[in-house]
Each structure stands twice: as structure tokens, then as C-alpha cells.
mmCIF file of C-alpha atoms in Angstrom:
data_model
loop_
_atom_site.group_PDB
_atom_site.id
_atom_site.type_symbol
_atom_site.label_atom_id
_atom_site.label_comp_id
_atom_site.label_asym_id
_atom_site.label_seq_id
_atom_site.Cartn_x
_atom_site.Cartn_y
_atom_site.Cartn_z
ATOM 1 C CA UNK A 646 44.379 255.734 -53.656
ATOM 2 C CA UNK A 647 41.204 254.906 -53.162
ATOM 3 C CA UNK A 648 39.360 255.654 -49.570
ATOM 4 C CA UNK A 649 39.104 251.814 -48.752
ATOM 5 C CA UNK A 650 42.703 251.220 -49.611
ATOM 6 C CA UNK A 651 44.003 253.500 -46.625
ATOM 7 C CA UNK A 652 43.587 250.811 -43.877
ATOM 8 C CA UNK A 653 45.641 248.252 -46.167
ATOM 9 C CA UNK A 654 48.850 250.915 -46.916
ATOM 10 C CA UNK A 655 48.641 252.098 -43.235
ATOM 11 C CA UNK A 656 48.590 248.341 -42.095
ATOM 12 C CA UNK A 657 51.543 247.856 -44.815
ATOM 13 C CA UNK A 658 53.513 250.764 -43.462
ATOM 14 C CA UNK A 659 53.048 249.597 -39.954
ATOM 15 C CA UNK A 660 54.678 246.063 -40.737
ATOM 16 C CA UNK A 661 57.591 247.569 -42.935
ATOM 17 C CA UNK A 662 58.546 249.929 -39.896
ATOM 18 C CA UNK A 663 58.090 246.318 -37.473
ATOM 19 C CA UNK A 664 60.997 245.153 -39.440
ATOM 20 C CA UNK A 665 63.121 248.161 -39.784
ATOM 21 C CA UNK A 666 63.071 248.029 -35.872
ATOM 22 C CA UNK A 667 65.628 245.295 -35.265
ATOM 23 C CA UNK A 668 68.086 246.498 -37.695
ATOM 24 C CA UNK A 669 68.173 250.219 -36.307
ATOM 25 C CA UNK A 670 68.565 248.468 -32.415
ATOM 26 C CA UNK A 671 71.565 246.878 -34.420
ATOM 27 C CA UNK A 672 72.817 250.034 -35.380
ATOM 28 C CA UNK A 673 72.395 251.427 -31.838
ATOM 29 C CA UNK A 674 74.754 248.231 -30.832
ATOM 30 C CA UNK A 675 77.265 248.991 -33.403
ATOM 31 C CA UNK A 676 77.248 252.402 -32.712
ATOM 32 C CA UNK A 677 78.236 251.433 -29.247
ATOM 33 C CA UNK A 678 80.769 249.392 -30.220
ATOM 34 C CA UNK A 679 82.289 252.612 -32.753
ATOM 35 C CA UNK A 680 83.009 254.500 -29.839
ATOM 36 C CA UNK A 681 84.730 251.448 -28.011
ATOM 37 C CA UNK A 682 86.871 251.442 -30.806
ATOM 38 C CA UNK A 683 87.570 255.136 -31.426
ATOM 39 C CA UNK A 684 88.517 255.611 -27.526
ATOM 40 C CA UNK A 685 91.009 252.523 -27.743
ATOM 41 C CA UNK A 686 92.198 253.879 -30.595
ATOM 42 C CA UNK A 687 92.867 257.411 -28.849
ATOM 43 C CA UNK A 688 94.235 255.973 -25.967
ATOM 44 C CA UNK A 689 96.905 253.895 -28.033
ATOM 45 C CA UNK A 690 97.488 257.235 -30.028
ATOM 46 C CA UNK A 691 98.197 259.069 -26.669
ATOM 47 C CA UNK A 692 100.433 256.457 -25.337
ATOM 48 C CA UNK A 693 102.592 256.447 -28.816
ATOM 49 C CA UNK A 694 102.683 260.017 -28.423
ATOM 50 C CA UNK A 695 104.069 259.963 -24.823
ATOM 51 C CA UNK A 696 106.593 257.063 -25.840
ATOM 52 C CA UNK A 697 107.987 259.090 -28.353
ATOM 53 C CA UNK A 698 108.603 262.138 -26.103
ATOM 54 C CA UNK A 699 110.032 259.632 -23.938
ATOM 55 C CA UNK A 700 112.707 258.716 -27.353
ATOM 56 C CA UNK A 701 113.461 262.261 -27.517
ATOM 57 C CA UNK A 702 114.182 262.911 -23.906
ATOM 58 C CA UNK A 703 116.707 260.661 -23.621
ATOM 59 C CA UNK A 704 117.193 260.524 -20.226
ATOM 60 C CA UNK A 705 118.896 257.672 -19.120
ATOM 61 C CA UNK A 706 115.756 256.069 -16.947
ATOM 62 C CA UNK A 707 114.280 255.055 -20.254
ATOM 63 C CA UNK A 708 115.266 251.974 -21.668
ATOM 64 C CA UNK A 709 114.978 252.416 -25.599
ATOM 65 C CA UNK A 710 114.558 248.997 -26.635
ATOM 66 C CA UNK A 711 111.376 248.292 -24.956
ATOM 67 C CA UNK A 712 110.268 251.779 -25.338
ATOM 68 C CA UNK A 713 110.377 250.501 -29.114
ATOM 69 C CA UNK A 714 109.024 247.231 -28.729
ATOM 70 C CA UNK A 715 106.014 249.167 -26.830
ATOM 71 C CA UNK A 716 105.746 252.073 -29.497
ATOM 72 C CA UNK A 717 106.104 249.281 -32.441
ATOM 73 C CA UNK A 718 103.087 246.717 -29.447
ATOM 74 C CA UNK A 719 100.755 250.077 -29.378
ATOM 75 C CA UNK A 720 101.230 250.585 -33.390
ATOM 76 C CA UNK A 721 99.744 247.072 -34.125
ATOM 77 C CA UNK A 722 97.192 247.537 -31.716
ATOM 78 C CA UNK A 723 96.252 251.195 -33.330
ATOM 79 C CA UNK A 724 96.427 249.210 -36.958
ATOM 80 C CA UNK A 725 93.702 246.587 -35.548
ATOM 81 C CA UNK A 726 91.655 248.755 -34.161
ATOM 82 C CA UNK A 727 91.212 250.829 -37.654
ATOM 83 C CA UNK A 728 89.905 247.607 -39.364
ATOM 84 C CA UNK A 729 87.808 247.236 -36.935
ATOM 85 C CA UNK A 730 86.481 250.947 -37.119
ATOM 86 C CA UNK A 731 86.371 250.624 -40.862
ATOM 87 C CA UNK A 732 84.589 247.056 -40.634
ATOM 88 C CA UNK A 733 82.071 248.803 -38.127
ATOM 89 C CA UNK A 734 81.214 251.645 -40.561
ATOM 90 C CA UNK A 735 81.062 249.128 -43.034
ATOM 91 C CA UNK A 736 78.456 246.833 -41.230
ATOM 92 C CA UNK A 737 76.302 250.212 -39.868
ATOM 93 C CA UNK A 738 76.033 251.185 -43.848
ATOM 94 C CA UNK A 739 74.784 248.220 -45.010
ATOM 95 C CA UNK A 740 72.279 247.880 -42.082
ATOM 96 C CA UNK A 741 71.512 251.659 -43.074
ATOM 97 C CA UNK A 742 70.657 250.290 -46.359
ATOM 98 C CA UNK A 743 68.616 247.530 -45.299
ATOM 99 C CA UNK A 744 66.413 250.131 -43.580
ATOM 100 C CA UNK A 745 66.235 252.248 -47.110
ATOM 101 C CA UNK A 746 65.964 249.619 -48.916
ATOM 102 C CA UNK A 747 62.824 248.219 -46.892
ATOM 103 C CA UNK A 748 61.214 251.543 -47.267
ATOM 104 C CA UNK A 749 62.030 252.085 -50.998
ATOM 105 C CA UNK A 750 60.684 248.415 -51.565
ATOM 106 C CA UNK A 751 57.180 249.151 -49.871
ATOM 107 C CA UNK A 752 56.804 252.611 -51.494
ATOM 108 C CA UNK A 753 57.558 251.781 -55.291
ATOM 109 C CA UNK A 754 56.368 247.681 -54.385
ATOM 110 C CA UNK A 755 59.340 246.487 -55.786
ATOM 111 C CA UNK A 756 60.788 242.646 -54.600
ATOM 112 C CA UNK A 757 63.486 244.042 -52.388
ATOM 113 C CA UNK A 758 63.578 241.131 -49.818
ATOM 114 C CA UNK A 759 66.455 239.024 -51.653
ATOM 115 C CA UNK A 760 68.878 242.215 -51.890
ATOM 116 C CA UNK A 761 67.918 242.744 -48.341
ATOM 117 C CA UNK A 762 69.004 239.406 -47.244
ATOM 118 C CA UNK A 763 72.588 239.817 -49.062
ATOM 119 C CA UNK A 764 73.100 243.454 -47.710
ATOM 120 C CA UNK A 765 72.681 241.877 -44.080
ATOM 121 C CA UNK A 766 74.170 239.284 -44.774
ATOM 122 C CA UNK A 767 77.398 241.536 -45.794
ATOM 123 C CA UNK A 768 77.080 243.602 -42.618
ATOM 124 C CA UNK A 769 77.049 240.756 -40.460
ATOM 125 C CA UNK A 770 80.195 239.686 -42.262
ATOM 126 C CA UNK A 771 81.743 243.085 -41.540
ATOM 127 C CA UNK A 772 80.590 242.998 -37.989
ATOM 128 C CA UNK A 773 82.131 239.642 -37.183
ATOM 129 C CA UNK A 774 85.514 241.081 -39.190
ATOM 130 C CA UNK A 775 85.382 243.632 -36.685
ATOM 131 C CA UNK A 776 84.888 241.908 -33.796
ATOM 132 C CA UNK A 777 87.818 239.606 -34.674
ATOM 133 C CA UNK A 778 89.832 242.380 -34.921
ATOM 134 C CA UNK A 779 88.613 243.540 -31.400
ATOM 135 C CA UNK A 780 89.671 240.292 -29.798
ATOM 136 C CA UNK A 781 92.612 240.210 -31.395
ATOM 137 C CA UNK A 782 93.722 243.876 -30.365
ATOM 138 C CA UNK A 783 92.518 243.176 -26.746
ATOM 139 C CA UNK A 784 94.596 239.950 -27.007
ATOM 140 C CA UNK A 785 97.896 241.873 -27.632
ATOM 141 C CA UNK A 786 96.438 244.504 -25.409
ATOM 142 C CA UNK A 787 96.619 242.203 -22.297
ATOM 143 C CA UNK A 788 100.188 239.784 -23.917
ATOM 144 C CA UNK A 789 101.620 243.578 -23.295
ATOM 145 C CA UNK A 790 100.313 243.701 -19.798
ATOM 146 C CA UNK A 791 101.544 240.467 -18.967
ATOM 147 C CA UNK A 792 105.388 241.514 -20.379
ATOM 148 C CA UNK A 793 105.252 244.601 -18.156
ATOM 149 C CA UNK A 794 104.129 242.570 -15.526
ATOM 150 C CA UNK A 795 106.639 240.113 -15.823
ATOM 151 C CA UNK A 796 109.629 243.347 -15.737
ATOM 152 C CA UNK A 797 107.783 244.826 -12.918
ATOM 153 C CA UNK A 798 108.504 241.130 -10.508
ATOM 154 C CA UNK A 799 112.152 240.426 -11.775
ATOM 155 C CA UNK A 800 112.440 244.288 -10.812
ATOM 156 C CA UNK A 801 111.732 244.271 -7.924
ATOM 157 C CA UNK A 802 113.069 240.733 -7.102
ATOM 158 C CA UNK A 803 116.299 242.396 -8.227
ATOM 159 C CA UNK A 804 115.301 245.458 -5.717
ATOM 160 C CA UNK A 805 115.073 242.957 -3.297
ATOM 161 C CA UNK A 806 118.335 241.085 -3.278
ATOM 162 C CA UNK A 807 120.528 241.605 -0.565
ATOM 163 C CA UNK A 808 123.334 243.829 -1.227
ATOM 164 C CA UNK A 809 126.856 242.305 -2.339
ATOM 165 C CA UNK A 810 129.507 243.200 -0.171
ATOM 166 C CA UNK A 811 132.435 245.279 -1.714
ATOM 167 C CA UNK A 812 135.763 243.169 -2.388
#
């Protein structure tokens, strides 16, 4: 390249890195939102885990039915929360790729701007998948709380009855 050229390709360089800056704050943000998902998803793995133990224990204080229903609540949640990993990944790839694909385009000045605009396009798609799946996990996440809620008051209006007399 030729001396007077240097000022145009660092000028270049400067405005390609200007608009890889929003996509890698959007990877930051779904980054964020990974390990959201991944502690969700441990905490539903822990409390399967316990549930289970609580199967096999068989002591008569656990009532197997709902221990079921909550094992079968906490497996749907842990389902929900993988597509929405797996739609995560798939949205921080393509933004990774928007990024390469911005710097590939500028070094071998190749027309990369339409393929950019259908690889965000794709990871937006992914990220609203995954937040969909988020909202829907958080809205059997709190239906569950509200069912052990609702035991937890006819239990203890039960606790609270007066005691029958003995015939």
C-alpha cells in the first residue's frame, strides 16, 4: 500500500471496529443471560435430584403423587430452559459471525453487508426463541409456586380446625 493510502485503511479499520462494537455489547448481554439460564437449569437439576431421594426414602411424610407431579413440573421446566440455552448459543454464534464476517469483508473488500444483515437477523430470531422459552419456564416456575402455596393455606386451615370430639 502506498504511503498516502495509510490514513484511508486506518480510517476504514476504525469504522469497521465502530460497528463491531454493538454486536460484541450484545454478546456481553447474551452472555449474561447464558448464565441465567445455566443456574436455573442447575437449580431445577438439584431439586429433581432431591425429589427423587425423597421417592426412594419412602417415608411416609412424603406424599408421592405430588412429589411426581413436582419431579414431572421441574422436568418441563429443565426441558425449557435447554432451548433456551441452545437458542442463546445459537444467537451468540451468529453475532460472533457478524463480527468475523465484518472483519473478513473489510480485509479481502468483499460485499459482506447483505449476509451480515441475514446472520443478525437469525440471531435475533434465536434470541427472541430463547427468551420465549424464558418466560415460559418462569411462567410454570411461579403456576408451581402458586400450587404449593395453595397446599401450604388448606394445610394449615386444616391445622387449624378445632379438634372433633371422640364418639
Amino acid at each position: 500500500p502506498a504511503m498516502n493510502d495509510i490514513p484511508y485503511q486506518v480510517s476504514s479499520l476504525a469504522q469497521v471496529i465502530q460497528l463491531a462494537v454493538a454486536p460484541v455489547f450484545l454478546l456481553a448481554s447474551v452472555g449474561a443471560l447464558l448464565g441465567v439460564l445455566s443456574n436455573r437449569l442447575a437449580r431445577a437439576f438439584d431439586a429433581v435430584c432431591r425429589l427423587e431421594k425423597d421417592l426412594v426414602d419412602e417415608s411416609p411424610a412424603t406424599d408421592r403423587d405430588r412429589t411426581l407431579t413436582e419431579i414431572f413440573s421441574q422436568a418441563r421446566r429443565a426441558q425449557l430452559m435447554h432451548w433456551a440455552i441452545v437458542l442463546c448459543t445459537t444467537c451468540y454464534l451468529l453475532i460472533c459471525l457478524v463480527v468475523v464476517a465484518l472483519f473478513v469483508g473489510h480485509e479481502l473488500k468483499i460485499d459482506v453487508y447483505n449476509k451480515i444483515g441475514v446472520l443478525f437477523i437469525a440471531a435475533m430470531l434465536a434470541l427472541i426463541g430463547a427468551l420465549g422459552c424464558f418466560l415460559r419456564e418462569i411462567g410454570l416456575a411461579t403456576g408451581a409456586i402458586k400450587g404449593l402455596s395453595r397446599e401450604a393455606r388448606k394445610h394449615e386451615a386444616r391445622r387449624q380446625l378445632p379438634a372433633q370430639p371422640a364418639d
